[in-house]
Short mmCIF file of C-alpha atoms in Angstrom, two decimals:
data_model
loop_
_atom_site.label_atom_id
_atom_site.label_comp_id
_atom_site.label_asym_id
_atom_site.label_seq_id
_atom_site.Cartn_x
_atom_site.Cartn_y
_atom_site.Cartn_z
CA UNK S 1 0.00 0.00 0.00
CA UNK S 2 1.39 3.85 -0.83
CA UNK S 3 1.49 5.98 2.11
CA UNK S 4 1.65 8.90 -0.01
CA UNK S 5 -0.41 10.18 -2.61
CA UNK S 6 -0.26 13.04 -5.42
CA UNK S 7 -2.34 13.76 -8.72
CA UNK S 8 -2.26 16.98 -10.40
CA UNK S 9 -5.13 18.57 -12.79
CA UNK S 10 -3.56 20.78 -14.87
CA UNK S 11 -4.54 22.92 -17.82
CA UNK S 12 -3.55 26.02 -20.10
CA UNK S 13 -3.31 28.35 -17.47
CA UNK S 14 -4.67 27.13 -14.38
CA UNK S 15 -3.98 24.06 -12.46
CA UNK S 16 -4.45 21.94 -9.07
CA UNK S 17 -2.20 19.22 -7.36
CA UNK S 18 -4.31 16.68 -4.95
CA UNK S 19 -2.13 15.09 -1.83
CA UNK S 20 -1.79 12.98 0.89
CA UNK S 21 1.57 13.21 2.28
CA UNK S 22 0.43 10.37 4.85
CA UNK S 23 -2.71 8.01 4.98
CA UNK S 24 -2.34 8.43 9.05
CA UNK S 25 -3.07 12.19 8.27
CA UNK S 26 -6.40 13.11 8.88
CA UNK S 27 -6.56 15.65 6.14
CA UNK S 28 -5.62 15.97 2.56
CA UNK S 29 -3.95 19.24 0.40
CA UNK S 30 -5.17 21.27 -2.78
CA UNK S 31 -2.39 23.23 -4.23
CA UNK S 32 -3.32 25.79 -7.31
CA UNK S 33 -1.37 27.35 -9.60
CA UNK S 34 -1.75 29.20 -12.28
CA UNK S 35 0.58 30.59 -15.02
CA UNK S 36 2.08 33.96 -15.23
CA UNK S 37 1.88 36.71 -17.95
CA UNK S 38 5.42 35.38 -18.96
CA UNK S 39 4.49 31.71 -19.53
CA UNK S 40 5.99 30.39 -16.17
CA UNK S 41 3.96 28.58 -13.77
CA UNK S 42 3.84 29.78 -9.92
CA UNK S 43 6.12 27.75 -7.82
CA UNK S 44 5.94 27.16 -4.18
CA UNK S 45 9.57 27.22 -3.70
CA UNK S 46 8.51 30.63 -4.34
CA UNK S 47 5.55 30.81 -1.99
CA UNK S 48 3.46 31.33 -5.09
CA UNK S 49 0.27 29.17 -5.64
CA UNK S 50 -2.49 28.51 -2.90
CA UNK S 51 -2.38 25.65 -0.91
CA UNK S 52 -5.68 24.34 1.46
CA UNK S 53 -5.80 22.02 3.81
CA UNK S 54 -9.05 19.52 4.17
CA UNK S 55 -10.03 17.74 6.97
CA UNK S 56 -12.06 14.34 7.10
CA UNK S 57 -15.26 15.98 7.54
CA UNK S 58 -14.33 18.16 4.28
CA UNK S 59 -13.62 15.54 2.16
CA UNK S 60 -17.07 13.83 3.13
CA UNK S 61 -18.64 17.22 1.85
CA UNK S 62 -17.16 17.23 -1.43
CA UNK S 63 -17.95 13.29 -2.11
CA UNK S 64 -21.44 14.63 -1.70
CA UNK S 65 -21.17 16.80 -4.52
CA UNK S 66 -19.18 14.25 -6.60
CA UNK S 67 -21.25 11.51 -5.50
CA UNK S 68 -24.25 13.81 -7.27
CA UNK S 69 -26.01 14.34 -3.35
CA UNK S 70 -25.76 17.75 -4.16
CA UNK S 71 -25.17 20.31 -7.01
CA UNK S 72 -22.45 22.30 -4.84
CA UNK S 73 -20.77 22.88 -1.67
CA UNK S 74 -18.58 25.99 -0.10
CA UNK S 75 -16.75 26.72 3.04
CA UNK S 76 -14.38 29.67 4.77
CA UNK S 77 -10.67 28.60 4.94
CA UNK S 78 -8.78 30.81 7.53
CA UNK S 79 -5.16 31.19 8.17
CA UNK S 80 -2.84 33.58 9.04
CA UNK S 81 -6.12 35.91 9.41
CA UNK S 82 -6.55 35.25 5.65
CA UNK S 83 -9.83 33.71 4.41
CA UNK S 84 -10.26 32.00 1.65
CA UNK S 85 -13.59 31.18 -0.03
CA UNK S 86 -13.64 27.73 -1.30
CA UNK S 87 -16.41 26.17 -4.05
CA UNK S 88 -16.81 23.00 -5.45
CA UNK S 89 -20.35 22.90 -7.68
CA UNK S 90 -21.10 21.31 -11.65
CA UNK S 91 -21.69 23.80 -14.17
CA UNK S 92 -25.37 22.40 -15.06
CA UNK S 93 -27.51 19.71 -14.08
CA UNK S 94 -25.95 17.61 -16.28
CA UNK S 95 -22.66 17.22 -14.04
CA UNK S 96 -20.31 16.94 -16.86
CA UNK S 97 -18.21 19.76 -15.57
CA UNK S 98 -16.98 20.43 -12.50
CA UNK S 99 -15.51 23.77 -11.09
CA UNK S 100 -13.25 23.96 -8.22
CA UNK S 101 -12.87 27.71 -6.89
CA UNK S 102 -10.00 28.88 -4.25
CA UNK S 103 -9.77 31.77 -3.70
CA UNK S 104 -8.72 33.78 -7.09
CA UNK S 105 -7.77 29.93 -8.61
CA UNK S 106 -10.60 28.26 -10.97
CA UNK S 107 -9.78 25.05 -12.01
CA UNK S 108 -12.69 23.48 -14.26
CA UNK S 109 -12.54 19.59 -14.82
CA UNK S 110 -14.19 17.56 -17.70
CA UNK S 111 -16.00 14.08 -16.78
CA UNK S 112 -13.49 11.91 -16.78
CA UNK S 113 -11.38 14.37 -14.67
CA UNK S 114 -14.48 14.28 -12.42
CA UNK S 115 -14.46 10.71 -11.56
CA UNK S 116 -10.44 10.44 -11.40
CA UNK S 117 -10.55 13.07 -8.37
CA UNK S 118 -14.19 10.96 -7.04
CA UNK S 119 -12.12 7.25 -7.09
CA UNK S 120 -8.84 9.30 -5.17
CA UNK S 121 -10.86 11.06 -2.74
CA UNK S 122 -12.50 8.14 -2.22
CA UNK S 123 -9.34 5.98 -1.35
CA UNK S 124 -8.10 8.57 0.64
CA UNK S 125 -11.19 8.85 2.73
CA UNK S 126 -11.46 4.86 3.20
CA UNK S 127 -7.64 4.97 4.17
CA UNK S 128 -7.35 7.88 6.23
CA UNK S 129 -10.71 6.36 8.59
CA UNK S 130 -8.66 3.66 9.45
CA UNK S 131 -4.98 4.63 9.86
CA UNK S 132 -5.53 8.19 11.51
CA UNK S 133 -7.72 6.71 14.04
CA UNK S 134 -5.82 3.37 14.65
CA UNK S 135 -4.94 2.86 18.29
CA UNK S 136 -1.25 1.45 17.33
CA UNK S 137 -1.13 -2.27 19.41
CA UNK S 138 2.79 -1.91 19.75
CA UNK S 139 2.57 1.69 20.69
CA UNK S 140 0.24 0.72 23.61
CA UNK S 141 2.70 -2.22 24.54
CA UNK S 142 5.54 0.03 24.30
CA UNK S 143 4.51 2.69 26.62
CA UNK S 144 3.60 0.22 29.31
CA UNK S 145 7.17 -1.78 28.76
CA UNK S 146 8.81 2.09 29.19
CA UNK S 147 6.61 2.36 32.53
CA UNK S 148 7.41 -1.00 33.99
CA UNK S 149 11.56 -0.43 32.94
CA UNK S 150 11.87 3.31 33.48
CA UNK S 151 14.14 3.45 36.24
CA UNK S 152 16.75 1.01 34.37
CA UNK S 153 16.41 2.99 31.00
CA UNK S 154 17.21 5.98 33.41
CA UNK S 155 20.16 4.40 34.34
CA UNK S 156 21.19 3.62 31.10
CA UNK S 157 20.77 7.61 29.41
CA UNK S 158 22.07 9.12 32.76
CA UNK S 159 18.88 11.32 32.73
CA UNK S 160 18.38 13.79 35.64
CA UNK S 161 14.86 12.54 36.06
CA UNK S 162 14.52 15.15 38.94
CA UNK S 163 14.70 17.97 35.99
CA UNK S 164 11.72 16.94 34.18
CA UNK S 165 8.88 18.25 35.71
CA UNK S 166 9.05 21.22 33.20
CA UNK S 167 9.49 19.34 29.46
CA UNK S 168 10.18 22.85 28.22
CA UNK S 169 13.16 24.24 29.84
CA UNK S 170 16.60 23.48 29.67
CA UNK S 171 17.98 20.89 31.51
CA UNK S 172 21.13 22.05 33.01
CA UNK S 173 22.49 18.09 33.35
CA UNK S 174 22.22 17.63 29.80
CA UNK S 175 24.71 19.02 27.54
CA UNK S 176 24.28 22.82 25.92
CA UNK S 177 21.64 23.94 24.27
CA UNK S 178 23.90 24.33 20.92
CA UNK S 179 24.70 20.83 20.78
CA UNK S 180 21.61 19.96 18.91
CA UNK S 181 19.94 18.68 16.07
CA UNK S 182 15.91 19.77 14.89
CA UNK S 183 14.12 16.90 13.56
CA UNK S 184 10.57 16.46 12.25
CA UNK S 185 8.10 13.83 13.74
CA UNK S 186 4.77 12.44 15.11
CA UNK S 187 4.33 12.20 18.97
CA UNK S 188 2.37 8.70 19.52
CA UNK S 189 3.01 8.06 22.88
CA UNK S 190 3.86 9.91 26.39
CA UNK S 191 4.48 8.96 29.65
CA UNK S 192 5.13 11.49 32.59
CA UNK S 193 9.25 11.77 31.66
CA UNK S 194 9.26 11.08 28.09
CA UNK S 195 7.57 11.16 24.79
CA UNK S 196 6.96 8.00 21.79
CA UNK S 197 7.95 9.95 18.49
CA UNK S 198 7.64 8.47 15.10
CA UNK S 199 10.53 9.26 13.09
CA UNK S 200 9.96 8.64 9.64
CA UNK S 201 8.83 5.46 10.60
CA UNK S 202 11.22 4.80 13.34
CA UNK S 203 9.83 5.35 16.92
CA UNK S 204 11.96 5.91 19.92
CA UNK S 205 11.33 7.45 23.23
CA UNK S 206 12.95 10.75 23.88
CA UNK S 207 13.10 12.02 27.67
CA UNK S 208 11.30 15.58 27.72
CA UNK S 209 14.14 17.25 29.69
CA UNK S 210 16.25 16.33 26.23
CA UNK S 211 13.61 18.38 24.37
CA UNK S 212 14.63 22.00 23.74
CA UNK S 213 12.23 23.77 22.20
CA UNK S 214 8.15 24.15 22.21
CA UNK S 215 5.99 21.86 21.49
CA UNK S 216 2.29 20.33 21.17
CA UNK S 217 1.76 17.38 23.32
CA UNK S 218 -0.50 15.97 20.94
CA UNK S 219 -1.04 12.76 19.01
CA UNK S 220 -0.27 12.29 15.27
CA UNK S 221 0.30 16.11 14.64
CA UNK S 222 4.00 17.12 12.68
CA UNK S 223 5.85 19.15 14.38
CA UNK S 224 9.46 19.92 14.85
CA UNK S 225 11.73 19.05 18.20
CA UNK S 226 15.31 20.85 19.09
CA UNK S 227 16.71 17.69 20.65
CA UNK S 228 20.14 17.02 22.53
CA UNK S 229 22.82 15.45 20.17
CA UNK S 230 24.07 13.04 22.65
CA UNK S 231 20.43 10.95 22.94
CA UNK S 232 20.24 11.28 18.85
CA UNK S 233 23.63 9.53 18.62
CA UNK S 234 22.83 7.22 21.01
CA UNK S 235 19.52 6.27 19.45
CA UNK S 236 21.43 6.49 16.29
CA UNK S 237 19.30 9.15 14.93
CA UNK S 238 22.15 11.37 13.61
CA UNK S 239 25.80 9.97 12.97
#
């Protein structure tokens, strides 16, 4: 099975890319484009385009309108105090033609364009039910194996346990804040000293007090953690 998914729409001047980075995201991307008075195409290396982000519950509104429940459907994106006006609706009662409207970006697509983005949504709705909302076995078994073993794994990373009441602040045990490395990940576990992260696939528990920077104690979100070099090469994160 792909984790990830991409399909873009594209056509003389105007154009949409489809995503799913993940199928354990709970949400799915529209990027538009269109091209510029010079022939080139906006680039998001540029920050040019439009990007959206749709959540479950958004997806299962615009099945409805490709599933032909109902001739259209809109909503309010906001970020960054921007809004942006979103539309999906057919052009006639026929439903040959769809348009998709975000923002200043109109992308119209023909029937067989139509069903193409109906069979992906589709998949990623039937994939994204069950792996965002899967209660991970291992994970489960994991964080009580950490509980049971704690104070030998404490032994073994010569954490100052006493520190880590406040995950946020330095830890003046550990080594300097400048001996660190950011990394991207998923928290899918915690216990009081430490949290489960998923690594690109590779989970390992990182103490808290190791942890130098902000961040969301919440499931299955990506986010980015400062962490102490010494744990990373230990862990064999970083060389």
């Amino acid at each position: 099975m792909a984790d990830s998914h991409s399909k873009s729409f594209f056509g003389q001047n105007t154009g949409i890319i489809v995503s799913s980075s993940s199928s354990s995201d709970p949400f799915m991307f529209i990027h538009c484009f269109k091209k510029k008075p010079d022939g080139v195409w906006e680039k998001p290396s540029s920050s040019e385009g439009k990007a959206v982000k749709f959540s479950l519950e958004e997806i299962v509104m615009i099945l409805r309108v490709l599933n032909h429940e109902t001739d259209k459907w809109q909503c309010q994106h906001i970020f960054k105090d921007k809004e942006t006006a979103v539309f999906f609706n057919w052009e006639d009662n026929n439903h040959d033609v769809l348009w998709i409207n975000v923002g200043k970006y109109s992308k119209r697509l023909n029937l067989a364009q139509t069903e193409i983005l109906r069979l992906l949504l589709t998949h990623f709705l039937d994939e994204k039910i069950i792996y965002s909302t899967l209660q991970k076995k291992r994970n489960t078994d994991r964080i009580k194996k950490y509980n049971q073993k704690n104070q030998l794994q404490t032994d073994k990373l010569n954490i100052q346990l006493a520190d880590q009441n406040l995950p946020h602040q330095f830890n003046k045990a550990n080594p300097p804040p400048n001996d660190t490395s950011n990394l991207y990940g998923y928290i899918v576990g915690e216990t009081k000293k430490a949290v489960l992260i998923d690594f690109k696939n590779k989970e390992e528990w990182i103490p808290k007090s190791a942890i130098n920077n902000q961040f969301l104690l919440q499931k299955n979100v990506k986010q980015k953690f400062l962490i102490n070099n010494w744990i990373l090469k230990k862990l064999e994160l970083i060389i």
